[in-house]
Every structure is written in structure tokens, then in C-alpha cells.
Short mmCIF file of C-alpha atoms in Angstrom, two decimals:
data_model
loop_
_atom_site.label_atom_id
_atom_site.label_comp_id
_atom_site.label_asym_id
_atom_site.label_seq_id
_atom_site.Cartn_x
_atom_site.Cartn_y
_atom_site.Cartn_z
CA MET A 1 -22.33 -14.72 6.87
CA ASP A 2 -26.04 -15.18 6.00
CA THR A 3 -27.83 -12.59 8.07
CA THR A 4 -30.82 -10.08 7.73
CA MET A 5 -30.58 -6.41 7.89
CA SER A 6 -31.95 -6.44 11.59
CA GLU A 7 -29.39 -8.84 12.55
CA VAL A 8 -26.70 -6.58 11.02
CA VAL A 9 -27.87 -3.48 13.12
CA GLN A 10 -28.14 -5.63 16.17
CA PHE A 11 -24.48 -7.04 15.56
CA ILE A 12 -23.16 -3.47 15.02
CA GLN A 13 -24.84 -2.31 18.47
CA GLU A 14 -23.58 -5.03 20.43
CA ASN A 15 -19.97 -5.47 19.07
CA ASP A 16 -18.45 -2.24 19.53
CA VAL A 17 -18.39 -1.58 15.99
CA LYS A 18 -17.34 2.11 15.15
CA PHE A 19 -16.69 2.16 11.51
CA ILE A 20 -18.36 0.59 8.38
CA ARG A 21 -16.46 -0.10 5.30
CA LEU A 22 -18.85 0.01 2.32
CA ALA A 23 -16.74 -1.75 -0.43
CA PHE A 24 -17.26 -2.11 -4.28
CA CYS A 25 -14.99 -2.82 -7.28
CA ASP A 26 -14.54 -0.42 -10.26
CA ILE A 27 -15.25 -2.04 -13.58
CA PHE A 28 -11.45 -3.08 -13.46
CA GLY A 29 -11.79 -5.10 -10.40
CA ASN A 30 -9.99 -2.52 -8.15
CA GLN A 31 -11.53 -2.30 -4.89
CA LYS A 32 -12.91 0.74 -3.44
CA ASN A 33 -14.51 1.78 -0.36
CA ILE A 34 -16.14 4.71 1.68
CA ALA A 35 -16.53 4.72 5.63
CA ILE A 36 -19.75 5.64 7.39
CA MET A 37 -20.51 5.68 11.07
CA PRO A 38 -22.94 3.24 12.56
CA THR A 39 -25.65 5.62 12.75
CA GLU A 40 -25.76 6.03 8.88
CA LEU A 41 -26.13 2.10 8.51
CA GLU A 42 -29.87 2.14 8.55
CA ARG A 43 -29.95 5.08 6.01
CA ALA A 44 -27.53 3.18 3.92
CA PHE A 45 -29.78 -0.08 3.66
CA GLU A 46 -32.84 1.98 3.20
CA GLN A 47 -31.76 4.70 0.89
CA GLY A 48 -28.20 3.96 0.07
CA ILE A 49 -25.09 6.22 0.38
CA HIS A 50 -24.33 8.73 -2.48
CA PHE A 51 -20.58 8.94 -4.00
CA ASN A 52 -19.51 10.76 -7.20
CA ALA A 53 -19.08 8.08 -9.94
CA ALA A 54 -17.33 10.68 -12.19
CA ALA A 55 -14.08 10.54 -10.11
CA LEU A 56 -13.88 6.86 -10.82
CA ARG A 57 -12.07 5.86 -14.17
CA GLY A 58 -14.51 4.05 -16.29
CA PHE A 59 -17.85 4.71 -14.34
CA LEU A 60 -19.81 7.97 -15.35
CA ASN A 61 -19.31 11.45 -16.72
CA VAL A 62 -19.40 14.50 -14.76
CA ASP A 63 -22.71 15.75 -16.27
CA ALA A 64 -24.48 12.60 -14.69
CA SER A 65 -22.30 11.37 -11.93
CA ASP A 66 -24.55 10.28 -9.07
CA LEU A 67 -24.66 6.72 -7.98
CA LEU A 68 -25.60 4.97 -4.62
CA LEU A 69 -24.13 2.19 -2.49
CA PHE A 70 -26.45 -0.37 -1.03
CA PRO A 71 -24.79 -2.77 1.42
CA ASP A 72 -25.43 -6.61 1.00
CA PRO A 73 -26.12 -7.58 4.51
CA ALA A 74 -24.94 -11.34 3.68
CA THR A 75 -21.33 -9.81 3.14
CA LEU A 76 -20.81 -8.53 6.68
CA SER A 77 -17.14 -9.11 7.91
CA VAL A 78 -15.08 -7.68 10.71
CA LEU A 79 -11.65 -6.78 9.53
CA PRO A 80 -9.11 -8.63 12.03
CA TRP A 81 -6.25 -6.49 11.39
CA ARG A 82 -8.13 -3.38 12.75
CA PRO A 83 -8.64 -2.51 16.51
CA ALA A 84 -10.49 -4.93 18.53
CA GLN A 85 -11.69 -1.76 20.49
CA GLY A 86 -13.92 0.27 18.15
CA ARG A 87 -14.09 -2.42 15.64
CA VAL A 88 -14.20 -2.10 11.85
CA VAL A 89 -16.40 -4.04 9.48
CA ARG A 90 -16.69 -4.47 5.80
CA PHE A 91 -19.91 -4.84 3.59
CA TYR A 92 -19.80 -5.44 -0.34
CA CYS A 93 -22.36 -3.12 -2.03
CA ASP A 94 -24.50 -3.16 -4.82
CA ILE A 95 -24.40 -0.08 -7.04
CA ARG A 96 -27.58 1.70 -8.32
CA TYR A 97 -28.77 4.95 -9.81
CA PRO A 98 -30.78 7.22 -7.92
CA ASP A 99 -34.19 5.86 -9.55
CA GLY A 100 -32.96 2.17 -8.26
CA THR A 101 -32.03 0.72 -11.35
CA PRO A 102 -28.84 -1.54 -11.27
CA PHE A 103 -25.78 0.34 -12.45
CA GLU A 104 -24.39 -0.96 -15.96
CA GLY A 105 -20.96 -1.56 -14.54
CA ASP A 106 -21.72 -3.33 -11.40
CA GLY A 107 -20.09 -6.48 -11.57
CA ARG A 108 -21.72 -7.82 -8.87
CA HIS A 109 -25.18 -7.41 -10.55
CA LEU A 110 -23.68 -8.90 -13.69
CA LEU A 111 -22.83 -12.03 -11.85
CA ARG A 112 -26.17 -12.51 -10.21
CA GLU A 113 -27.67 -12.23 -13.54
CA ALA A 114 -25.48 -15.18 -14.92
CA ASN A 115 -26.33 -17.08 -11.88
CA ARG A 116 -30.01 -16.42 -12.19
CA ARG A 117 -30.04 -17.77 -15.73
CA ALA A 118 -28.17 -20.74 -14.73
CA ARG A 119 -30.66 -21.66 -11.81
CA ARG A 120 -33.53 -21.20 -14.25
CA ALA A 121 -32.06 -23.86 -16.57
CA GLY A 122 -31.68 -26.03 -13.46
CA TYR A 123 -27.93 -25.70 -13.04
CA SER A 124 -25.95 -24.39 -10.09
CA LEU A 125 -22.10 -23.71 -10.18
CA THR A 126 -19.21 -23.43 -7.88
CA MET A 127 -15.91 -21.89 -8.14
CA GLY A 128 -12.51 -22.05 -6.31
CA THR A 129 -9.42 -19.96 -6.99
CA ALA A 130 -5.87 -20.53 -6.54
CA SER A 131 -3.81 -17.47 -6.99
CA GLU A 132 -0.22 -16.61 -7.00
CA PHE A 133 1.57 -13.53 -6.11
CA TYR A 134 4.98 -12.05 -5.34
CA LEU A 135 6.50 -10.67 -1.93
CA PHE A 136 8.98 -7.77 -2.79
CA GLU A 137 11.32 -5.99 -0.38
CA LEU A 138 10.74 -2.30 0.45
CA ASP A 139 13.48 0.37 -0.05
CA GLU A 140 14.74 2.74 2.65
CA ASN A 141 11.47 5.08 2.29
CA GLY A 142 8.91 2.39 2.44
CA HIS A 143 8.72 2.00 -1.52
CA PRO A 144 8.33 -1.12 -3.28
CA THR A 145 11.03 -2.67 -5.10
CA THR A 146 11.53 -5.71 -7.42
CA ILE A 147 13.90 -7.41 -5.01
CA PRO A 148 12.27 -10.64 -4.03
CA HIS A 149 11.61 -11.40 -0.35
CA ASP A 150 13.50 -14.77 -0.88
CA HIS A 151 15.06 -17.05 -3.27
CA GLY A 152 13.03 -20.14 -2.50
CA GLU A 153 11.79 -22.46 -5.16
CA TYR A 154 8.55 -24.66 -5.47
CA PHE A 155 7.47 -26.18 -2.15
CA ASP A 156 10.57 -24.98 -0.21
CA VAL A 157 10.57 -24.88 3.27
CA ALA A 158 12.41 -22.45 5.62
CA PRO A 159 15.17 -21.01 5.58
CA LEU A 160 15.13 -20.88 1.81
CA ASP A 161 11.34 -20.12 2.20
CA LYS A 162 11.04 -16.82 4.38
CA ALA A 163 7.40 -15.98 3.69
CA GLU A 164 5.87 -18.98 5.64
CA ASN A 165 4.80 -16.51 8.50
CA VAL A 166 3.17 -14.30 6.17
CA ARG A 167 1.24 -16.82 4.58
CA ARG A 168 0.10 -18.24 8.08
CA GLN A 169 -1.20 -14.62 8.85
CA ILE A 170 -2.86 -14.67 5.47
CA CYS A 171 -4.70 -17.89 6.07
CA LEU A 172 -5.53 -17.20 9.52
CA THR A 173 -7.01 -13.81 9.02
CA LEU A 174 -8.97 -15.26 6.07
CA GLU A 175 -10.37 -17.96 8.39
CA GLU A 176 -11.27 -15.08 10.90
CA MET A 177 -13.52 -13.60 8.03
CA ASN A 178 -15.31 -16.80 7.34
CA ILE A 179 -12.98 -17.57 4.01
CA GLN A 180 -11.69 -20.97 4.06
CA PRO A 181 -8.37 -21.50 2.54
CA GLU A 182 -7.34 -24.93 1.70
CA SER A 183 -3.48 -24.83 1.17
CA SER A 184 -0.67 -22.55 1.00
CA HIS A 185 2.91 -22.62 -0.41
CA HIS A 186 6.34 -21.22 -1.89
CA GLU A 187 5.89 -21.26 -5.79
CA GLN A 188 8.36 -21.59 -8.37
CA GLY A 189 9.67 -17.96 -8.44
CA PRO A 190 12.01 -16.12 -5.81
CA GLY A 191 9.40 -14.68 -3.63
CA GLN A 192 6.17 -16.29 -5.12
CA ASN A 193 3.82 -17.66 -3.14
CA GLU A 194 0.32 -19.38 -3.66
CA VAL A 195 -2.99 -19.92 -1.64
CA ASP A 196 -5.72 -22.23 -2.71
CA PHE A 197 -9.20 -21.77 -1.90
CA ARG A 198 -12.44 -24.16 -0.93
CA TYR A 199 -15.29 -23.85 -3.56
CA ALA A 200 -17.92 -21.41 -3.11
CA GLU A 201 -21.05 -20.12 -5.11
CA ALA A 202 -19.78 -17.86 -7.96
CA LEU A 203 -20.83 -14.72 -6.15
CA GLU A 204 -19.41 -15.48 -2.86
CA ALA A 205 -16.25 -16.70 -4.80
CA ALA A 206 -15.74 -13.53 -6.45
CA ASP A 207 -16.08 -11.50 -3.11
CA ASN A 208 -13.96 -13.94 -1.53
CA PHE A 209 -11.05 -13.34 -4.19
CA VAL A 210 -11.29 -9.32 -3.83
CA THR A 211 -11.15 -10.08 -0.13
CA PHE A 212 -8.20 -12.32 -0.46
CA LYS A 213 -6.22 -9.59 -2.41
CA TRP A 214 -6.88 -7.08 0.17
CA VAL A 215 -5.50 -9.30 2.90
CA VAL A 216 -2.58 -10.30 1.06
CA LYS A 217 -1.42 -6.72 0.59
CA SER A 218 -2.29 -5.88 4.01
CA MET A 219 -0.62 -8.65 5.82
CA ALA A 220 2.63 -8.22 3.46
CA SER A 221 2.48 -4.24 4.48
CA SER A 222 2.33 -4.96 8.29
CA SER A 223 5.31 -7.18 7.81
CA GLY A 224 7.26 -4.70 5.92
CA LEU A 225 6.90 -6.18 2.47
CA PHE A 226 5.25 -5.53 -0.92
CA ALA A 227 2.73 -8.06 -2.36
CA SER A 228 2.11 -8.04 -6.19
CA PHE A 229 -0.35 -9.71 -8.23
CA LEU A 230 1.21 -8.39 -11.53
CA PRO A 231 1.23 -11.43 -14.07
CA LYS A 232 5.02 -10.84 -15.01
CA PRO A 233 6.68 -8.46 -12.34
CA LEU A 234 10.24 -10.24 -13.10
CA PRO A 235 10.97 -10.78 -16.97
CA HIS A 236 12.95 -14.05 -16.32
CA ALA A 237 10.80 -15.58 -13.53
CA PRO A 238 7.57 -17.54 -13.78
CA GLY A 239 4.74 -15.12 -13.85
CA SER A 240 1.68 -15.10 -11.47
CA GLY A 241 -1.58 -16.74 -12.50
CA LEU A 242 -5.07 -17.22 -11.28
CA HIS A 243 -6.36 -20.73 -11.66
CA LEU A 244 -10.13 -21.19 -11.44
CA SER A 245 -11.70 -24.53 -10.65
CA VAL A 246 -15.43 -24.65 -11.84
CA SER A 247 -18.07 -27.51 -11.06
CA ILE A 248 -21.43 -27.48 -12.70
CA ASN A 249 -24.36 -29.64 -11.04
CA LYS A 250 -27.76 -30.38 -12.38
CA ASN A 251 -30.33 -31.48 -10.11
CA GLY A 252 -27.70 -31.99 -7.58
CA LYS A 253 -25.48 -34.21 -9.89
CA ASN A 254 -22.43 -32.94 -11.02
CA LEU A 255 -21.84 -32.90 -14.88
CA PHE A 256 -18.39 -34.34 -14.97
CA GLN A 257 -19.27 -37.32 -13.16
CA PRO A 258 -19.31 -40.45 -13.08
CA SER A 259 -17.53 -40.02 -16.64
CA PHE A 260 -16.74 -36.71 -18.31
CA GLU A 261 -16.77 -38.65 -21.71
CA GLU A 262 -20.14 -39.71 -21.31
CA SER A 263 -21.41 -36.47 -20.32
CA ALA A 264 -22.82 -34.72 -23.34
CA GLU A 265 -23.64 -31.52 -21.12
CA GLY A 266 -20.53 -31.37 -19.37
CA GLN A 267 -18.52 -31.47 -22.48
CA SER A 268 -20.59 -28.95 -24.26
CA PHE A 269 -20.19 -26.66 -21.15
CA VAL A 270 -16.41 -26.85 -21.76
CA ALA A 271 -16.76 -26.49 -25.49
CA GLY A 272 -18.72 -23.16 -25.01
CA ILE A 273 -16.15 -21.83 -22.96
CA LEU A 274 -13.37 -22.92 -25.39
CA GLN A 275 -15.29 -21.16 -28.19
CA ARG A 276 -15.48 -17.88 -26.57
CA ALA A 277 -11.96 -18.09 -24.92
CA ALA A 278 -10.18 -15.48 -27.51
CA GLU A 279 -13.35 -13.15 -27.08
CA MET A 280 -13.04 -13.31 -23.28
CA THR A 281 -9.23 -12.61 -23.06
CA ILE A 282 -9.29 -8.74 -22.55
CA PHE A 283 -11.09 -9.55 -19.24
CA CYS A 284 -9.14 -12.66 -18.21
CA ASN A 285 -5.80 -10.93 -19.14
CA PRO A 286 -6.48 -7.16 -18.84
CA LEU A 287 -3.04 -5.60 -18.79
CA THR A 288 -0.24 -5.27 -21.36
CA ASN A 289 1.85 -7.08 -18.83
CA SER A 290 -0.71 -9.96 -18.96
CA PHE A 291 0.75 -11.06 -22.03
CA GLN A 292 4.30 -11.46 -21.52
CA ARG A 293 3.22 -14.38 -19.00
CA LEU A 294 1.32 -16.40 -21.42
CA GLY A 295 2.93 -19.27 -23.29
CA GLU A 296 5.88 -19.81 -20.84
CA PHE A 297 6.41 -21.32 -17.34
CA GLU A 298 3.40 -23.56 -17.72
CA ALA A 299 0.92 -20.58 -18.38
CA PRO A 300 -1.09 -21.84 -21.55
CA LYS A 301 -1.93 -19.84 -24.65
CA TYR A 302 -3.43 -22.41 -26.83
CA ILE A 303 -7.30 -22.73 -26.73
CA THR A 304 -7.61 -26.47 -26.28
CA TRP A 305 -8.18 -28.91 -23.22
CA SER A 306 -6.90 -32.22 -21.71
CA HIS A 307 -7.19 -34.39 -18.63
CA GLN A 308 -3.53 -34.23 -17.45
CA ASN A 309 -1.56 -31.79 -19.88
CA ARG A 310 -0.79 -28.62 -18.23
CA CYS A 311 -0.33 -26.84 -21.65
CA PRO A 312 -3.88 -26.37 -22.76
CA LEU A 313 -6.15 -23.46 -21.76
CA ILE A 314 -8.44 -26.10 -19.81
CA THR A 315 -7.77 -29.24 -17.75
CA VAL A 316 -10.39 -31.54 -16.83
CA PRO A 317 -8.25 -33.38 -13.96
CA LEU A 318 -9.00 -37.19 -13.21
CA THR A 319 -9.31 -38.08 -9.62
CA GLY A 320 -8.11 -41.02 -7.76
CA ASP A 321 -10.75 -43.30 -9.07
CA HIS A 322 -10.42 -41.94 -12.83
CA SER A 323 -13.54 -39.86 -12.50
CA ALA A 324 -13.41 -35.99 -12.92
CA ASN A 325 -15.48 -33.57 -10.77
CA ARG A 326 -14.37 -30.22 -12.25
CA MET A 327 -12.74 -28.02 -14.77
CA LYS A 328 -9.69 -25.72 -14.20
CA LEU A 329 -8.82 -22.67 -16.41
CA ARG A 330 -5.41 -21.68 -16.14
CA ALA A 331 -4.58 -18.75 -18.33
CA PHE A 332 -6.27 -15.90 -16.11
CA ASP A 333 -4.15 -13.81 -13.91
CA GLY A 334 -5.01 -11.99 -10.50
CA CYS A 335 -5.67 -8.47 -12.06
CA ILE A 336 -9.20 -9.50 -13.48
CA ASN A 337 -12.53 -8.07 -12.40
CA PRO A 338 -13.76 -11.58 -10.91
CA TYR A 339 -17.27 -10.72 -11.26
CA ILE A 340 -17.47 -9.83 -14.97
CA VAL A 341 -15.25 -12.77 -15.66
CA PHE A 342 -17.05 -15.39 -13.90
CA ALA A 343 -20.34 -14.03 -15.33
CA LEU A 344 -18.80 -14.46 -18.75
CA LEU A 345 -17.66 -17.85 -18.01
CA ILE A 346 -21.03 -19.02 -16.96
CA HIS A 347 -22.77 -17.52 -19.99
CA ALA A 348 -20.27 -19.05 -22.51
CA GLY A 349 -20.57 -22.50 -20.82
CA LEU A 350 -24.48 -22.12 -20.73
CA ASP A 351 -24.38 -21.19 -24.47
CA GLY A 352 -22.50 -24.55 -25.32
CA ILE A 353 -24.88 -26.75 -23.52
CA GLU A 354 -28.16 -24.82 -25.07
CA GLN A 355 -26.18 -25.13 -28.53
CA GLY A 356 -25.05 -28.53 -27.90
CA LEU A 357 -21.64 -27.81 -28.74
CA PRO A 358 -19.23 -30.80 -29.58
CA LEU A 359 -15.93 -30.86 -27.36
CA PRO A 360 -12.75 -31.14 -29.73
CA PRO A 361 -10.51 -33.97 -29.03
CA ALA A 362 -8.25 -33.54 -26.18
CA CYS A 363 -4.62 -32.08 -26.78
CA ASP A 364 -1.78 -34.42 -25.12
CA GLU A 365 1.23 -32.69 -26.87
CA ASN A 366 3.61 -30.32 -24.68
CA LEU A 367 2.75 -27.25 -26.64
CA PHE A 368 5.83 -25.31 -24.72
CA THR A 369 8.08 -27.43 -26.74
CA ALA A 370 6.25 -28.65 -29.70
CA SER A 371 7.01 -27.84 -33.53
CA ASN A 372 5.33 -24.94 -35.35
CA GLU A 373 3.63 -27.50 -37.27
CA VAL A 374 2.09 -29.21 -34.13
CA ARG A 375 1.27 -25.88 -32.59
CA THR A 376 -0.52 -24.56 -35.63
CA ARG A 377 -3.21 -26.96 -35.24
CA TYR A 378 -4.52 -25.22 -32.30
CA GLU A 379 -5.99 -21.55 -32.04
CA ALA A 380 -3.99 -19.34 -29.65
CA LEU A 381 -5.28 -16.67 -27.41
CA PRO A 382 -4.51 -12.95 -28.69
CA GLY A 383 -0.92 -12.30 -28.35
CA ALA A 384 -1.46 -8.42 -27.21
CA LEU A 385 -3.56 -6.17 -25.41
CA CYS A 386 -4.74 -4.44 -28.83
CA ASP A 387 -5.56 -7.68 -30.21
CA ALA A 388 -7.73 -8.89 -27.49
CA ILE A 389 -9.49 -5.36 -27.50
CA ARG A 390 -10.18 -5.84 -31.20
CA ILE A 391 -11.46 -9.36 -31.06
CA ALA A 392 -13.67 -8.43 -28.02
CA LYS A 393 -15.35 -5.19 -29.67
CA ASP A 394 -16.07 -7.47 -32.67
CA SER A 395 -17.56 -10.17 -30.38
CA ASP A 396 -21.64 -10.81 -30.58
CA PHE A 397 -21.13 -12.91 -27.36
CA ILE A 398 -19.44 -9.71 -25.36
CA THR A 399 -21.95 -7.37 -26.84
CA LYS A 400 -24.95 -9.57 -25.80
CA TYR A 401 -23.84 -10.19 -21.96
CA LEU A 402 -21.95 -6.98 -21.18
CA PRO A 403 -23.90 -3.76 -21.13
CA GLU A 404 -22.73 -0.93 -23.67
CA LYS A 405 -21.71 1.71 -21.05
CA ALA A 406 -19.53 -0.99 -19.30
CA ARG A 407 -17.99 -2.10 -22.75
CA THR A 408 -17.31 1.22 -24.03
CA ALA A 409 -15.60 2.38 -20.92
CA PHE A 410 -13.76 -0.72 -20.56
CA PHE A 411 -12.23 -1.01 -24.07
CA ALA A 412 -11.38 2.82 -24.05
CA ALA A 413 -9.39 2.75 -20.91
CA LYS A 414 -7.39 -0.50 -22.14
CA GLN A 415 -7.13 1.07 -25.52
CA ALA A 416 -5.35 4.17 -23.60
CA GLU A 417 -3.29 1.96 -21.42
CA HIS A 418 -2.06 -0.12 -24.35
CA ASP A 419 -1.24 3.27 -26.38
CA ARG A 420 0.55 4.75 -23.36
CA ILE A 421 2.77 1.94 -22.99
CA VAL A 422 3.36 1.23 -26.72
CA LEU A 423 4.35 4.66 -27.50
CA ALA A 424 6.77 5.02 -24.31
CA ASP A 425 10.47 5.53 -24.99
CA ASP A 426 10.97 2.72 -22.11
CA ARG A 427 8.05 0.36 -22.28
CA THR A 428 9.10 -1.59 -19.24
CA ALA A 429 9.52 1.71 -17.23
CA ALA A 430 6.07 2.66 -18.33
CA GLU A 431 4.47 -0.53 -17.41
CA ARG A 432 5.97 -0.37 -13.95
CA SER A 433 4.82 3.16 -13.49
CA LEU A 434 1.36 2.43 -14.71
CA TYR A 435 0.83 -1.00 -13.05
CA PHE A 436 3.34 -2.17 -10.44
CA GLU A 437 1.89 -0.27 -7.35
CA ARG A 438 -1.85 -0.58 -8.36
CA TYR A 439 -1.57 -4.54 -8.85
#
């Protein structure tokens, strides 16, 4: 919703709004919020709403813990699942220090900066997500289990697909929030589902993805189920990924058209992302559980690209007239902080264009079944969380584009997660305890 502060205040007054959720994400991409009353909204716009940042993992220390939330009026959305009388609305917020400077861990600010860099160079980007998730049964006490809601397979219909009504409610709710899903279906795993979204500008796409996860979990809960975005919740079933499509335009022209093979800038954009893929992995696959998914069930682990092959990290799919209009990254999972990941992708691609990086030859091998001799021709993503942390710590690219406070806090938290799980007597149980209900 594109609107001004005065229009927002008028909407609140005229539409029986009684509660206002001020939402933001921590540095790990987990949504947080505080509810204020309508009488406090003008103060929120002008002065911000204070919160104790020391209480949030990865934010600030107790000796300097004050941060302020400033609602972004363009993100006003009514929450359709809340009562129609005494409505509840939500804003996403910018996070600032008391002196007005942006907080280094505010992912929306980092993504805005990446967008500004792109615009200054004459480029604009749009992104669309396709996210997989599992639906699990609850036990008699209402706690999540790992029992799938159904045993359907790819594109199944009812009665094998028991989730069609849940997906319907998810899509209708998103539409009421001015978010446009394009399709939804049952995925390969038992109880696994997917919803695909229409393209949006990068910041809006990141906001939409955070909202999507909230809606999915809320609609599942209202149906007596638990929704999980964990990358590998079931050891012998397909994992859940986040597939991100990216288009880049210059002066209104898609860089991948009319021929990707003849677009030096389009190829260099893809090459820039491939060059930094290993360094970005800690943010794109941020859990120990993430690495159990990669390399099987069509989840790529090799840093290469193709037009049609689903094994590489990036595909540049051809349309019906054999032209391309986007690239698709298929290794991410739904536990990312989308603001940080999208920002790093933009910077990596723009660096590739500025440096005129050549794109390596496409990979047309089936890397899931290929011999070791074939696979060793291609660099692989880090194989474990500890490797991803080490590579990112040594990266000049990450150092350049992610502020020191955010880097330090993120790496320390992820190292602590890794150590806790690796040192546990039962690693599976430790991972479930740490991640399952959170993600």
C-alpha cells in the first residue's frame, strides 16, 4: 500500500483500528513486534517507539541497549485473521539509534542501500520467491510432531493432498494483504507444500516473504497444524527450499533479453553472484540443518549455472520463444534473513557487472549422479555451518557490505549454534530442540 503518514492516520481513525503492530526482523530474519494503541501512532512516526535491544539475540549489549522503531507508512496492512471489529494492522519498521542514525543490524536499511546503489548505476531489480514448507500434525497437548499432515506427492489432488484448504486460505489471506501469490501446489514430500509469488521490487519482496511465513504459520495453526520451514525436517524426505527468481533491468530493458548469450552485463551479473556464492552461504543456508538438504532431492550444491539443468546453483530458464527473462537461485532455504540475502545478491551482481566478470561455461551434467571426476570440475558450496562461517569471516566482500556489528553478532551466534549441536550426545535431538519450533 503506497500511502503517506497523514493518509495512514486517517485510515486508522476511519476503520475501527484498535491495535497497531510494529514489526521488524532480528538479524537472523525472525519477525518480532510490539503492539501500540492508535493514540500512539503519530508519536511513533515522529519520535519512534523505544525497545530494549539487549533482550534480542544479536542486537545490542545491556550497557547501550536503546533502539527506536519508526513505522514505514507504505507497509500498512490489515491482518485479516484478526477480528473485523477492533481491527489490527501491521507496519514494518526502520530501526534507528536515539540520535536518528540507522541501526547496523536493520536489514531493511541494508537492502535499501543496495537498491540505491543499483539505481545510481541505472539498474532496477525485481524478485519473486517460491517457498516450500511442511505441514505436521499436533499431539494431544497441541505440541508439534514430525507426523506429516498427508502422504501426498508432487502435484497430487485430494484426497491424497489434504492441504488444499490450508493453501487456499493462505493464498486468500495474502491477497487481502495486497500480496499476490501466483500458484500453489503439493510438493514431493509427505505433507510438503509450495506457494509461488509474483515479482516485486526487492524491499517489497523481502517484506512479502516475512509476511508469507507469518501467514502460513498462522493459517496452519488455525487449522490445527504446525507449519515448518526447516530445511530438512524429515531425514529421508525432500528438504524445503526457497527458490528466488531475479530480473535486472537497465533503462527499462531486461538484461537477459532478447538473448542472454549476447548480454555481457546480464552474464556478468550472474558471474558476480557465482563468484561470491560460497562467501554468502552462511546467510543463504544459516542453520546446521541447512546443509543436510544440499546435494540431494534437486537441492543444488555446486557453484555453476545452466539454462535447463536443475543441478547447478543458478538456472537462467528459457521461455517459449527460447529467450530468457530472469535467473533463478535454488540453494537457499526459508530460514534466511531475506533483507540481508537480497542485499548481498544485489551487491555481488553489481560487482560482477562493474568488473566485467566472464561467465563460465554452462553445466549440462547431472551432478547428483555424476562421477567424482566430473563433480571435481566444479566448486561446491561449503559442506557444513562451520565451513560457511569461516569462509564468510575471511571474505573481503562480506566485510565491505555488511557492517562490523552485524557481522560479529551473526557469526558469534552461528558459531554457538554449531558448537552446541556438534557437542551434543544426540545431534538430531539437539537440532530439533534448537530449530524445530522456531522455524
